[in-house]
Coordinates of C-alpha atoms in Angstrom, one line a residue:
Chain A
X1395 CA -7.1 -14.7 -73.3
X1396 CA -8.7 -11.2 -73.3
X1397 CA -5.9 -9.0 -74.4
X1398 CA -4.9 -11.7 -77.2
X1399 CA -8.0 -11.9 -78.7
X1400 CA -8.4 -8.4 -79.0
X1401 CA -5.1 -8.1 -80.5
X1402 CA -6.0 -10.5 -83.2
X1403 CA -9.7 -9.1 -83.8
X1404 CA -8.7 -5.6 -83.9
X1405 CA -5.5 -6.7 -86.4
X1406 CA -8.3 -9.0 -88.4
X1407 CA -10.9 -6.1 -88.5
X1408 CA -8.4 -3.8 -89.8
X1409 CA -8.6 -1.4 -86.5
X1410 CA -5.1 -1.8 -85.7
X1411 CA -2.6 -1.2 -88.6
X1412 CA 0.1 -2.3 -85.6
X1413 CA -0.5 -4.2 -82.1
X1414 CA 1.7 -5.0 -79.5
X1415 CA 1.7 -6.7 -76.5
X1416 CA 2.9 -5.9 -73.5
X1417 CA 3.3 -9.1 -71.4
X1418 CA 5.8 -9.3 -68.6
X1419 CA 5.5 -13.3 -68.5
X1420 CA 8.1 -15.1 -70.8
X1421 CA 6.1 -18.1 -71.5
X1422 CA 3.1 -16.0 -71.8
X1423 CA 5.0 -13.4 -74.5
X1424 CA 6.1 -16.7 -76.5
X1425 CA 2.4 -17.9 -76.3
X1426 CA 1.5 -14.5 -77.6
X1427 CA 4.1 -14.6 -80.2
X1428 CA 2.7 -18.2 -81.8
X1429 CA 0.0 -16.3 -82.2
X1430 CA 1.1 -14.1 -84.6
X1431 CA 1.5 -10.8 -82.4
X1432 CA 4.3 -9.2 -81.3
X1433 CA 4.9 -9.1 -77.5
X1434 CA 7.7 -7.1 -75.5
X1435 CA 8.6 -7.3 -71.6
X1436 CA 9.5 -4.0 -71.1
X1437 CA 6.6 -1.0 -71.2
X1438 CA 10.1 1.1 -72.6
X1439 CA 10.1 -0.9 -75.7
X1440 CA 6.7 -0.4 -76.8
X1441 CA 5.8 1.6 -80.3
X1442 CA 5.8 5.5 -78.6
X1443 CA 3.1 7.7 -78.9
X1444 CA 0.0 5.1 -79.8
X1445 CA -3.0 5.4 -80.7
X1446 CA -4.5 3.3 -78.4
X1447 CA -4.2 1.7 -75.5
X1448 CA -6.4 -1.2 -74.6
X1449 CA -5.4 -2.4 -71.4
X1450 CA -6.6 -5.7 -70.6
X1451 CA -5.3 -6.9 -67.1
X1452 CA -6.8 -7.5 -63.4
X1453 CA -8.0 -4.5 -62.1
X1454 CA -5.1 -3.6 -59.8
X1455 CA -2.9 -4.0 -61.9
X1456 CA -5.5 -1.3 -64.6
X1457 CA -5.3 1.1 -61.7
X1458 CA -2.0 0.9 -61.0
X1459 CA -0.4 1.4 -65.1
X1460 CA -3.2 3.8 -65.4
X1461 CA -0.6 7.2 -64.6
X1462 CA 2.5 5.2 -66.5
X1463 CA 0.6 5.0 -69.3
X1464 CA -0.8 8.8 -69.4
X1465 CA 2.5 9.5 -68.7
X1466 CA 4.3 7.2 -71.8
X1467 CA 1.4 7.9 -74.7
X1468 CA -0.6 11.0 -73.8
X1469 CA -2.2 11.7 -76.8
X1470 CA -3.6 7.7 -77.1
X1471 CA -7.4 6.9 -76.3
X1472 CA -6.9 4.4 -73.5
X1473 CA -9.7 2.0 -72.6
X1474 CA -9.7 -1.5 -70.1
X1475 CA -11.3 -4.5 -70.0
X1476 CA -12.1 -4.9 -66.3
X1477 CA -15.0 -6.3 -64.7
X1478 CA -15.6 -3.8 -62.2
X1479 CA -15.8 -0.2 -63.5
X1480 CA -16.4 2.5 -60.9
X1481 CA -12.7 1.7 -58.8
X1482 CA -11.2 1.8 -62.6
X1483 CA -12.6 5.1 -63.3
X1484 CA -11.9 6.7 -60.0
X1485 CA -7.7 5.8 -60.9
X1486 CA -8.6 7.4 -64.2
X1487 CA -10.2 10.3 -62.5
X1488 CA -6.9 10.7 -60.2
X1489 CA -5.1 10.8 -62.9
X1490 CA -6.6 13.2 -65.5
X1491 CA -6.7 15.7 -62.4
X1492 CA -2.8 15.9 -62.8
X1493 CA -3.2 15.1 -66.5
X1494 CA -6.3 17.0 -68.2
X1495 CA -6.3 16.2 -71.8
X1496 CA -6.0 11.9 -70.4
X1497 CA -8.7 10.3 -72.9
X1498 CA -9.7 7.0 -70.5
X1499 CA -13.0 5.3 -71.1
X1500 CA -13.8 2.2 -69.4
X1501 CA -15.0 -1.4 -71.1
X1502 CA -16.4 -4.4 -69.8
X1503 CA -16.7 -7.4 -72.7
X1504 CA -19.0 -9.7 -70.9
X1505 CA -17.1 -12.7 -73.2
X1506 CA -14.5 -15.0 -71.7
X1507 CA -13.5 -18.3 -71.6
X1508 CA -12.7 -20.5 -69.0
X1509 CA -9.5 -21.2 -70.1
X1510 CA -6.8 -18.1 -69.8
X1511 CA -3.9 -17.4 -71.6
X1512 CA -3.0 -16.7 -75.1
X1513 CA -3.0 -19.9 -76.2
X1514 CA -7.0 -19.8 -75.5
X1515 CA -7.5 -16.5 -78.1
X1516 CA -9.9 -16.3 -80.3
X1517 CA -10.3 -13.5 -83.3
X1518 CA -13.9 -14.2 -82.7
X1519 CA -14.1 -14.2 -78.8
X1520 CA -16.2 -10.6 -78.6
X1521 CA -18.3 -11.9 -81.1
X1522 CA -22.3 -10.8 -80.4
X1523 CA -20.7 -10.3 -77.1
X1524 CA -22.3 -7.3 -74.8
X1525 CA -19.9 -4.9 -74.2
X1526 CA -20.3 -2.0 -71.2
X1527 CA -18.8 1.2 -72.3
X1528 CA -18.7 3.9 -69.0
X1529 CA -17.1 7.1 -70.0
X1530 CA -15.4 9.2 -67.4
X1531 CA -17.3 12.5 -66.6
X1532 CA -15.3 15.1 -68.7
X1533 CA -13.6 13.1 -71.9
X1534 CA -15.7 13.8 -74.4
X1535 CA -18.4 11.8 -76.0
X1536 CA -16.5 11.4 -79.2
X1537 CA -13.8 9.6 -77.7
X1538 CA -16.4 7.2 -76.0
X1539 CA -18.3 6.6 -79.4
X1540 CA -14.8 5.9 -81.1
X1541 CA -14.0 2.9 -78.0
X1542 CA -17.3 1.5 -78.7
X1543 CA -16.9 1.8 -82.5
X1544 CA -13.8 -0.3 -82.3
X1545 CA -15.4 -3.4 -79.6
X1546 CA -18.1 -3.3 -82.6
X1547 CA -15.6 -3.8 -85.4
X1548 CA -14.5 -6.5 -83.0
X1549 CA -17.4 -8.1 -83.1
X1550 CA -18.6 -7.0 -80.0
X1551 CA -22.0 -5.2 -78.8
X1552 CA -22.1 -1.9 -76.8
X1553 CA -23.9 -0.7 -74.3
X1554 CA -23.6 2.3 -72.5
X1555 CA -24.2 2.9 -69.0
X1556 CA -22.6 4.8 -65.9
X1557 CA -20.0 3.2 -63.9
X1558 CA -22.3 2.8 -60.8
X1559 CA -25.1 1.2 -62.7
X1560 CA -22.9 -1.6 -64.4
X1561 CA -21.8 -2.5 -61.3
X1562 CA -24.7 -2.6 -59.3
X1563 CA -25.8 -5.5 -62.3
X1564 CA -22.6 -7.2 -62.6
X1565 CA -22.9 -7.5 -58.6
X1566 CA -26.1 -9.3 -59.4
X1567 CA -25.8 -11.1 -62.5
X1568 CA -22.1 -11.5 -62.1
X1569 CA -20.7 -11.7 -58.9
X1570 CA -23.7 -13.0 -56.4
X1571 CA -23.7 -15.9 -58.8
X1572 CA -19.6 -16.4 -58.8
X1573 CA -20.0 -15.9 -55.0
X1574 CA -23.2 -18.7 -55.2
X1575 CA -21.3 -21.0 -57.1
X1576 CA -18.2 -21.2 -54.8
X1577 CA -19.7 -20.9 -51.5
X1578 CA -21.8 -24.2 -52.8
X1579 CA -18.2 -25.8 -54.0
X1580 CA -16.6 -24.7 -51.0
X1581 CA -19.4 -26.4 -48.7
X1582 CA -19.9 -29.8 -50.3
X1583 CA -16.0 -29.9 -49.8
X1584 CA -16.2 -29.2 -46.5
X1585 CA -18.7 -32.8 -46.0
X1586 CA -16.7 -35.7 -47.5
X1587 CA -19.0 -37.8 -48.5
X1588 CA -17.7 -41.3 -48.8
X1589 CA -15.0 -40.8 -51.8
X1590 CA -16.0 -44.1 -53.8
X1591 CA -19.1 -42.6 -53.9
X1592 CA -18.3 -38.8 -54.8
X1593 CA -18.0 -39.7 -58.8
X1594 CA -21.4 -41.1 -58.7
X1595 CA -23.2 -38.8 -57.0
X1596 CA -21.7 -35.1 -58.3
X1597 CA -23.0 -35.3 -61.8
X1598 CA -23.3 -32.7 -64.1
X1599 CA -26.1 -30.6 -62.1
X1600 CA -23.6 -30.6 -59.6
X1601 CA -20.8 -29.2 -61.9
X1602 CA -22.9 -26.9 -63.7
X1603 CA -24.2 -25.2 -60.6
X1604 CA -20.2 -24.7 -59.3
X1605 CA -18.6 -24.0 -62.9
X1606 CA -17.8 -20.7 -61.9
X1607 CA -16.1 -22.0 -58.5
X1608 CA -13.1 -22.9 -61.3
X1609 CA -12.0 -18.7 -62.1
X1610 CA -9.6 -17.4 -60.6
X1611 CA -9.7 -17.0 -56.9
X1612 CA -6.8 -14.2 -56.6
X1613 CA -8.4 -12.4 -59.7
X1614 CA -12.0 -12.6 -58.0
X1615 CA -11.0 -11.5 -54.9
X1616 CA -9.5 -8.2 -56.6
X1617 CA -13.2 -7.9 -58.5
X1618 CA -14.7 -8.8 -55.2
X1619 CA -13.0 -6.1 -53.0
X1620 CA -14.0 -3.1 -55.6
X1621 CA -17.5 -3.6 -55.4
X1622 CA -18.3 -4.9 -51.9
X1623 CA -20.5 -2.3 -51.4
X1624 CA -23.1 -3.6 -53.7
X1625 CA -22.4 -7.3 -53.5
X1626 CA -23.0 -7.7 -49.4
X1627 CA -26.2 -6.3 -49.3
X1628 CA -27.1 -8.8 -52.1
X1629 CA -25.1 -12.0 -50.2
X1630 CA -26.8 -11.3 -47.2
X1631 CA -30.5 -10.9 -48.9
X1632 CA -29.8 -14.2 -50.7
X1633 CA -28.8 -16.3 -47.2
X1634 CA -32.0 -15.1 -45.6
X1635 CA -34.0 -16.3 -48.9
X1636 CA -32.1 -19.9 -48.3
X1637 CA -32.8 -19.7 -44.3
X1638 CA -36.5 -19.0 -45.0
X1639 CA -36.3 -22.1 -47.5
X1640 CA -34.8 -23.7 -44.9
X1641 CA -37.4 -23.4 -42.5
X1642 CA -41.0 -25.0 -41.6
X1643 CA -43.1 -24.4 -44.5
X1644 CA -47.2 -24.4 -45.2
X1645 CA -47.2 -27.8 -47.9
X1646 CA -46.6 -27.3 -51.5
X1647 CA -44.1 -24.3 -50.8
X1648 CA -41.9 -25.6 -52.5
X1649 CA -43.2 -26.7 -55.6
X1650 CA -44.0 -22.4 -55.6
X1651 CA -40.7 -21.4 -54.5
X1652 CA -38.9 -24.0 -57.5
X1653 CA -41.7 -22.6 -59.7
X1654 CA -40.6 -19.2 -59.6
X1655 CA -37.0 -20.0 -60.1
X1656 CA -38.1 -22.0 -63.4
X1657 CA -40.9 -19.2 -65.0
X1658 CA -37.4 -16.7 -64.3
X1659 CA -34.7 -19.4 -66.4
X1660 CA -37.7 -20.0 -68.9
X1661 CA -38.2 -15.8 -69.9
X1662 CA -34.6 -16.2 -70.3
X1663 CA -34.3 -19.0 -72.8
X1664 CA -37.1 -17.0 -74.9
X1665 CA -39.3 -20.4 -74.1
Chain B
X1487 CA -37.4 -40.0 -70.7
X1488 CA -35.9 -42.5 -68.1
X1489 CA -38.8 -44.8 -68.7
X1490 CA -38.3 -45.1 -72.6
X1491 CA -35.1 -44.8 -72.6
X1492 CA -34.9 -48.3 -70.1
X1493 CA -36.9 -49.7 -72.6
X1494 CA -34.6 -49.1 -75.5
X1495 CA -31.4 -50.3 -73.5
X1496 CA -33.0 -53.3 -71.9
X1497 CA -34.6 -54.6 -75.5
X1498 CA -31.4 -53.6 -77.8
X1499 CA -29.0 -55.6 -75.2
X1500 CA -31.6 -58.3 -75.2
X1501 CA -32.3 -58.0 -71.4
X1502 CA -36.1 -57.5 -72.2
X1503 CA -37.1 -60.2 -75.0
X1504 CA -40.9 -58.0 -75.0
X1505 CA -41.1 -54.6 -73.0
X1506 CA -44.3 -53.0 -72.9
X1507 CA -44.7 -49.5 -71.5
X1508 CA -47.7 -48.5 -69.3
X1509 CA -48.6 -44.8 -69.9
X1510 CA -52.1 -43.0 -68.8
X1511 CA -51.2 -39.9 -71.0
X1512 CA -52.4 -40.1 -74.9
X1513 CA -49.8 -38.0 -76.4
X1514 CA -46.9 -39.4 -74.5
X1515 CA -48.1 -43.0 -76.1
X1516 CA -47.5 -42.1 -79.7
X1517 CA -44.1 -40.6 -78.5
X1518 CA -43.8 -44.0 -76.8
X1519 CA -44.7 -45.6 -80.0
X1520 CA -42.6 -43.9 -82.7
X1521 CA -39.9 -44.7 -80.9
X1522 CA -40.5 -48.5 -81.1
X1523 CA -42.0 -49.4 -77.9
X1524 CA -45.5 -50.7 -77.4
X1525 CA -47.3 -48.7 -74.8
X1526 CA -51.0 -49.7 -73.4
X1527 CA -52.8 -47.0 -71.6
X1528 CA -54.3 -48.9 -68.6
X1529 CA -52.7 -51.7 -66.5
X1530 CA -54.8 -54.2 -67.4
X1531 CA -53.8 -54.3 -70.7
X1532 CA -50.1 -55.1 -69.9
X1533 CA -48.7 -58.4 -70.7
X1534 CA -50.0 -60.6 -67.8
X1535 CA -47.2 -62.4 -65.4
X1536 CA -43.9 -60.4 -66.0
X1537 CA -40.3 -61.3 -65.2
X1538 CA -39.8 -57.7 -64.1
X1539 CA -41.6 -54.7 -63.5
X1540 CA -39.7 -50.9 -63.6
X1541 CA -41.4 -48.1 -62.5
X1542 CA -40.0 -45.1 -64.0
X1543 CA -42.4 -42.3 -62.4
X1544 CA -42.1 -39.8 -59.6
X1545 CA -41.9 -41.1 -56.2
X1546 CA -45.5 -40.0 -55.1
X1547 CA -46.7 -42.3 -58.3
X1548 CA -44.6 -44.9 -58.0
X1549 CA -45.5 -45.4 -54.0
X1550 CA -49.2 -45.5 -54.9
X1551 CA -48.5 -47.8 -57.8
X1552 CA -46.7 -50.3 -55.7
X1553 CA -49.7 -52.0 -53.6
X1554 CA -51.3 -52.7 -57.3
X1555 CA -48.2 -53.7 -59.1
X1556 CA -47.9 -56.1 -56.0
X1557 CA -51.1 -57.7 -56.9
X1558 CA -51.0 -58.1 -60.6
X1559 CA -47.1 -59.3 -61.1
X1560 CA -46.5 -60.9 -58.1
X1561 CA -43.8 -63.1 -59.1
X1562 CA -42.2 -60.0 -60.6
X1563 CA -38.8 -58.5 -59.9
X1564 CA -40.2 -54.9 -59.1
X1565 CA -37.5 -52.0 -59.3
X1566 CA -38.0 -48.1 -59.5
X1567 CA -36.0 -45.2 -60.6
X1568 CA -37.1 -42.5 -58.2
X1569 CA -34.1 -39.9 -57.1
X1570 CA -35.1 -40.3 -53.0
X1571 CA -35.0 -44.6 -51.7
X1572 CA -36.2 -43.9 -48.1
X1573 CA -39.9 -43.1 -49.3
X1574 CA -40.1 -45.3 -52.0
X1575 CA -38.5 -48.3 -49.8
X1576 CA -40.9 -47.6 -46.6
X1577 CA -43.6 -47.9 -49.2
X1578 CA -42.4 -51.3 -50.3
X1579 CA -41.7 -52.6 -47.1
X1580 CA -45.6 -51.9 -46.0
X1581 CA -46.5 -53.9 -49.7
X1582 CA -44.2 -56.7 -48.4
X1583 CA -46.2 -57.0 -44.9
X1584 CA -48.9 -57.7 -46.8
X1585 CA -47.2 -60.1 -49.7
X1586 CA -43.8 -60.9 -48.2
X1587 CA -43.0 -62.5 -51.5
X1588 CA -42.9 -59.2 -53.0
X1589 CA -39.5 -58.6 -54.3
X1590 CA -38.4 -55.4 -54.4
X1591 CA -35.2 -53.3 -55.1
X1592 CA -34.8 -49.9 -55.3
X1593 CA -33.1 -48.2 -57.9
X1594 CA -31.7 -44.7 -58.6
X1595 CA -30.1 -44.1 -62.2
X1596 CA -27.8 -41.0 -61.7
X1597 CA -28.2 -39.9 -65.3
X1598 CA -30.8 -38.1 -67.5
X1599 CA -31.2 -35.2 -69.6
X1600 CA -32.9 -31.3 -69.4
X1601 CA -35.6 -32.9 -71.3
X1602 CA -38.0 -34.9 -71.0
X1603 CA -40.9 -37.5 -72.8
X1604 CA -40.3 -40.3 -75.0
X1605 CA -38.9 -38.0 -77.6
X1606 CA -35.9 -37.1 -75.8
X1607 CA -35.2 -40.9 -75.0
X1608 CA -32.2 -42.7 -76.3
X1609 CA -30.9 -46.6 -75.6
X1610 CA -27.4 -45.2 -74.6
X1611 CA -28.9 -42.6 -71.9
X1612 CA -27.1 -44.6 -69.5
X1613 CA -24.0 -45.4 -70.7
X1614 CA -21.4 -45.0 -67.5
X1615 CA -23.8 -43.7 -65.7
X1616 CA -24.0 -44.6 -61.8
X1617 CA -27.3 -46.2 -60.7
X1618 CA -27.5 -47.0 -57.0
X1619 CA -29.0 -49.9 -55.7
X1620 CA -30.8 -50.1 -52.4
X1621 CA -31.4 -53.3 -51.5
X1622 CA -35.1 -53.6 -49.2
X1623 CA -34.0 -55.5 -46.0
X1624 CA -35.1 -58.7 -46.6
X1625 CA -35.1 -59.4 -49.9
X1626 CA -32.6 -62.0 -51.1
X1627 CA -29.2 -60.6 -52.4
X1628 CA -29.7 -62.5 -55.5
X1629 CA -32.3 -60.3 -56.0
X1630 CA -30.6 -56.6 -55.7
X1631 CA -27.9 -58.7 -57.6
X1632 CA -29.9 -59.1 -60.4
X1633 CA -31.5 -55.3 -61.1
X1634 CA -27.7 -54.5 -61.3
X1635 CA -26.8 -56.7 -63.5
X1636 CA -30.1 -55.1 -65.9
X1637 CA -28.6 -51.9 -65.2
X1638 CA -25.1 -52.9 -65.7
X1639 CA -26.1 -54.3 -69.6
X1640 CA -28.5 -51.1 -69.8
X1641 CA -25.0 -49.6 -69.4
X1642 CA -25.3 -47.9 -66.0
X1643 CA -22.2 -48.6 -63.3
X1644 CA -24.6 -50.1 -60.1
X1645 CA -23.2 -49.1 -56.6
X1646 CA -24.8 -50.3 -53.7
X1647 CA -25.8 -49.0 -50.7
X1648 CA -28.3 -48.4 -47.9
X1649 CA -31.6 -45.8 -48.5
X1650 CA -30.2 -44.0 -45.8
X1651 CA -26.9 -43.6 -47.5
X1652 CA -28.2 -42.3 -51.0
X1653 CA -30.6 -39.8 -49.9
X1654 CA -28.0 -38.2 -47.1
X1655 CA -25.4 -37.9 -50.1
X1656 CA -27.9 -36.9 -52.8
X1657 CA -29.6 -33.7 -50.5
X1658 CA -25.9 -32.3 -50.3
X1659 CA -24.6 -33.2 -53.9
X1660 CA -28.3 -33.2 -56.0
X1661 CA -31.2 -31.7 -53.8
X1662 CA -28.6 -29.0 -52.4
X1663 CA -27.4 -27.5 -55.5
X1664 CA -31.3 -27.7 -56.6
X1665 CA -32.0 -25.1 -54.2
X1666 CA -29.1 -23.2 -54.1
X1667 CA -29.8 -22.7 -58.2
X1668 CA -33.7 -22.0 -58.0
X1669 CA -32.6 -19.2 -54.7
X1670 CA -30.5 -17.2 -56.9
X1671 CA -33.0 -17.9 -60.0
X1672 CA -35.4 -16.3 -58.1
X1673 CA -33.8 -14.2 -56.4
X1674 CA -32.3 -12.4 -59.3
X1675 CA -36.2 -12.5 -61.0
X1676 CA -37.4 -10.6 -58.1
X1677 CA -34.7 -8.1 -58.2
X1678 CA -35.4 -6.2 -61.9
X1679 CA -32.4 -5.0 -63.5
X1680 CA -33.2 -3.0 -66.6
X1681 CA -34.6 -4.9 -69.4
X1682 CA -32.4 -3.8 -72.1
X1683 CA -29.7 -4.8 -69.9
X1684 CA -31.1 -8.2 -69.0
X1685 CA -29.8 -10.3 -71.8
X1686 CA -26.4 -8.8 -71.9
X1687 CA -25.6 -9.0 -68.7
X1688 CA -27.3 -12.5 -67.7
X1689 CA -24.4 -14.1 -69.4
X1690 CA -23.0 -18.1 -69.5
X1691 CA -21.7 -17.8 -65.7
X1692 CA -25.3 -17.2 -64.8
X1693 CA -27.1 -19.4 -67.2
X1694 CA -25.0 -22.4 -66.1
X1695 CA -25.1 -21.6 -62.5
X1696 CA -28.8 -21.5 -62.3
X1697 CA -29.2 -24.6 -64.9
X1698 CA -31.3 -26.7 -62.6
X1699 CA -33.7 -23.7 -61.6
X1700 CA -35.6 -24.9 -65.0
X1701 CA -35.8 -28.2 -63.8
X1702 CA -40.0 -29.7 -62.9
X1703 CA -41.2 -27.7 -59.4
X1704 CA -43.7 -30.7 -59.1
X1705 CA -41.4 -33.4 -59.3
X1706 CA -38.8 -31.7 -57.7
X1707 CA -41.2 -30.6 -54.3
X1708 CA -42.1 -34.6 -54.2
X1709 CA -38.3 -34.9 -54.2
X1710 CA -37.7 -32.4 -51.4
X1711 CA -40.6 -33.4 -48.9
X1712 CA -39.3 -36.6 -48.7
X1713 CA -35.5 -35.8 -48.0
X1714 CA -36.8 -32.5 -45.6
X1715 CA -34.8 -33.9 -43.0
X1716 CA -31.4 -34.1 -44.7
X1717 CA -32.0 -31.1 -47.3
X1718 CA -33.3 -28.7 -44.3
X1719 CA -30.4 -28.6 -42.1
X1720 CA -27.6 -28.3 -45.0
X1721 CA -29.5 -25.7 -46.3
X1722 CA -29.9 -24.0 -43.1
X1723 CA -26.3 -24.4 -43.0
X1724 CA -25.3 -22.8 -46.6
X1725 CA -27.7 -19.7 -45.6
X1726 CA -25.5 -19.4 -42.6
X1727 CA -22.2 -20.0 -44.7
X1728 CA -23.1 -16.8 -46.9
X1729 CA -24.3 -14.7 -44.2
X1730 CA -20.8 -15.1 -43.0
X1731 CA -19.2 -14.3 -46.4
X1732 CA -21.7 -11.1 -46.3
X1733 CA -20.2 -10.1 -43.2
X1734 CA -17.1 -8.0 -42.1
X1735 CA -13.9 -9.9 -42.9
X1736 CA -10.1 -9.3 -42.6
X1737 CA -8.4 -8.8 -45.9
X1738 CA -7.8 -11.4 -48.5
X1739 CA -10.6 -13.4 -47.3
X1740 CA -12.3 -13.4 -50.3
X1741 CA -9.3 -15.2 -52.0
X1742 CA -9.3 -17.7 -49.5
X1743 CA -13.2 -18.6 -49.1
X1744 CA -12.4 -18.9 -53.3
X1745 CA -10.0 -20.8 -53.5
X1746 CA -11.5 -23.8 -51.0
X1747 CA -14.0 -24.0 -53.7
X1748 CA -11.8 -24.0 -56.6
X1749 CA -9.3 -26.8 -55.1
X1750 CA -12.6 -29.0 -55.0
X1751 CA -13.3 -27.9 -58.3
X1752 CA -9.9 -29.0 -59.6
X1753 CA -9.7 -32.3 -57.7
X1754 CA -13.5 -33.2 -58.8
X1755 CA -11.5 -32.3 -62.7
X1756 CA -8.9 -34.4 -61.9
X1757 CA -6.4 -31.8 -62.4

């Protein structure tokens, strides 16, 4: 979903005079295809010497094509789309130390859907979208300035910060709640409730709360593994909040423990 | 919301042939009123002898209500809409001592809305919703059989079952996520990320996750103190359920703990 839409907005926006997708996934590639882009299986038979390179994958995979593709279009300006940023920019790191004149800057568009796949792209995804732009230390700023010109012509909004400080706030705005959301799903699973009752009784504050327990558990784990270090401390912060709530209280602590949860969602919504 | 929005369904199915809305509070009487419904501000002024009296209040307002309501309609079918039973039900029970002609059924309509008052109210609210139907031991079936069948032409789907029943399976699938979305509301308010980066990075996942935090702390604590001792021990269990997802564990067990969430995700989908 990503890497199509970005295809389409960057083709719409007149960034791109050519895309191409590379898509290893036959009914993916044909997916691709009906929407109007052209897709190969083979990294061989893309257009040589791009550009750009806009690689929108899981962030294994980003690490692991990061020296093919300094190798196969050296002069391009590559950039990701990964939702962790310091393990992506360490690969990038490894590889401009063999390859010096690599131009990698790493992106984070903070859009999505929860449906995947081409047939869910949307020209207008990154639209008013918050983008995180991290530039390795040595590529210049020009090259970082020309990534986030592009997300902008996409529609998208950038932000620039260092690797580390993204993800020490996707780890709490991101992945604490993903982590929240499932741990809640995974629980309530866990206690059947009587199943002629379990339509009735897990209604939409129920699904709302768990949404997030719907991505992608293999993709998450991947996110979840490159910034562990940040996302413990915050787990195990958050259980002792729910064991204090849990246990005896002076009267009326809760009305002041929802209360602060409600002025927090209320700043938000500009109310 | 609820109230009004009873007294639209039950006078456009022709359940009510006159429905006339009690309601201390000035402002919320005009609401009342533009919407169609007559509202009287003192009880006293309510039509005298009803066929039925619903009491859609919180619970601490509809227990002190009930002793009265007993007195002035007592040949009244008397039903609630409070989101706990055990309370509300012990409260009728010690009415019924007193007047053991009392007839009381308790009555929990799974459905509302984020906002609330008069204005918000619509005659459809309802439609498919669940409401269960907890029956006070000792009142005639007939009874409990006929607050289902209002709910049922109100458009709600009545389920019975015991007091006991609803508030053990509402701590875990309402009262539960409650708490588990105000923790990580306020959680994340106490834990300042940058402002600028605030609003880009407290995205849908978040927002929809922590949905419920905005919902009324005073309601919401007269909610919880009278389910303490189901809601306590689940959510002493969740805390301890995260602390174990904080700790050290073997690869690929992030993937795993996700996924148990996500297969109760899809199956709740029906995919």
């Amino acid at each position: 979903v990503i890497g199509t839409s970005l295809g389409l907005a960057l083709t719409a926006r007149g960034v791109s005079r050519e895309a191409v997708v590379f898509e290893p996934e036959a009914e993916a590639r044909e997916q691709i295809a009906r929407r109007g882009l052209a897709a190969v299986d083979r990294l061989d038979s893309l257009p040589p010497d791009p550009d750009a390179v806009w690689l929108a994958a899981p962030p294994a995979a980003i690490e692991r094509l990061l020296p093919e593709v300094a190798r196969r279009a050296p002069r391009a300006l590559v950039t990701d789309t990964a939702s962790v940023k310091r393990s992506i920019l360490e690969a990038a790191a490894r590889v401009r130390r063999q390859a010096p004149a690599f131009l990698f800057v790493g992106s984070h568009p903070m859009a999505g859907s929860e449906r995947s796949g081409a047939a869910a792209a949307a020209a207008d995804l990154f639209l008013g979208s918050p983008v995180a732009i991290c530039r390795l230390p040595g590529v210049p700023e020009a090259a970082a300035a020309q990534v986030a010109r592009a997300w902008q012509l996409a529609g998208g909004v950038p932000l620039s910060l260092t690797a580390e400080e993204h993800d020490a706030a996707v780890a709490l705005t991101s992945h604490l709640p993903q982590l929240a959301a499932s741990a809640l799903a995974a629980f309530v699973a866990r206690r059947a409730i009587p199943e002629s009752y379990e339509e009735a009784f897990l209604g939409p504050g129920f699904r709302d709360t768990t949404r997030l327990a719907g991505s992608s558990p293999s993709l998450w784990a991947e996110i979840l593994q490159r910034n562990e270090d940040h996302v413990r401390p915050l787990l195990e912060a958050l259980a002792r909040d729910l064991a204090a709530w849990a246990g005896p209280s002076p009267a009326g602590s809760w009305e002041e423990r929802l209360a602060e949860g409600r002025r927090f969602r209320r700043r938000l919504e500009g109310e």
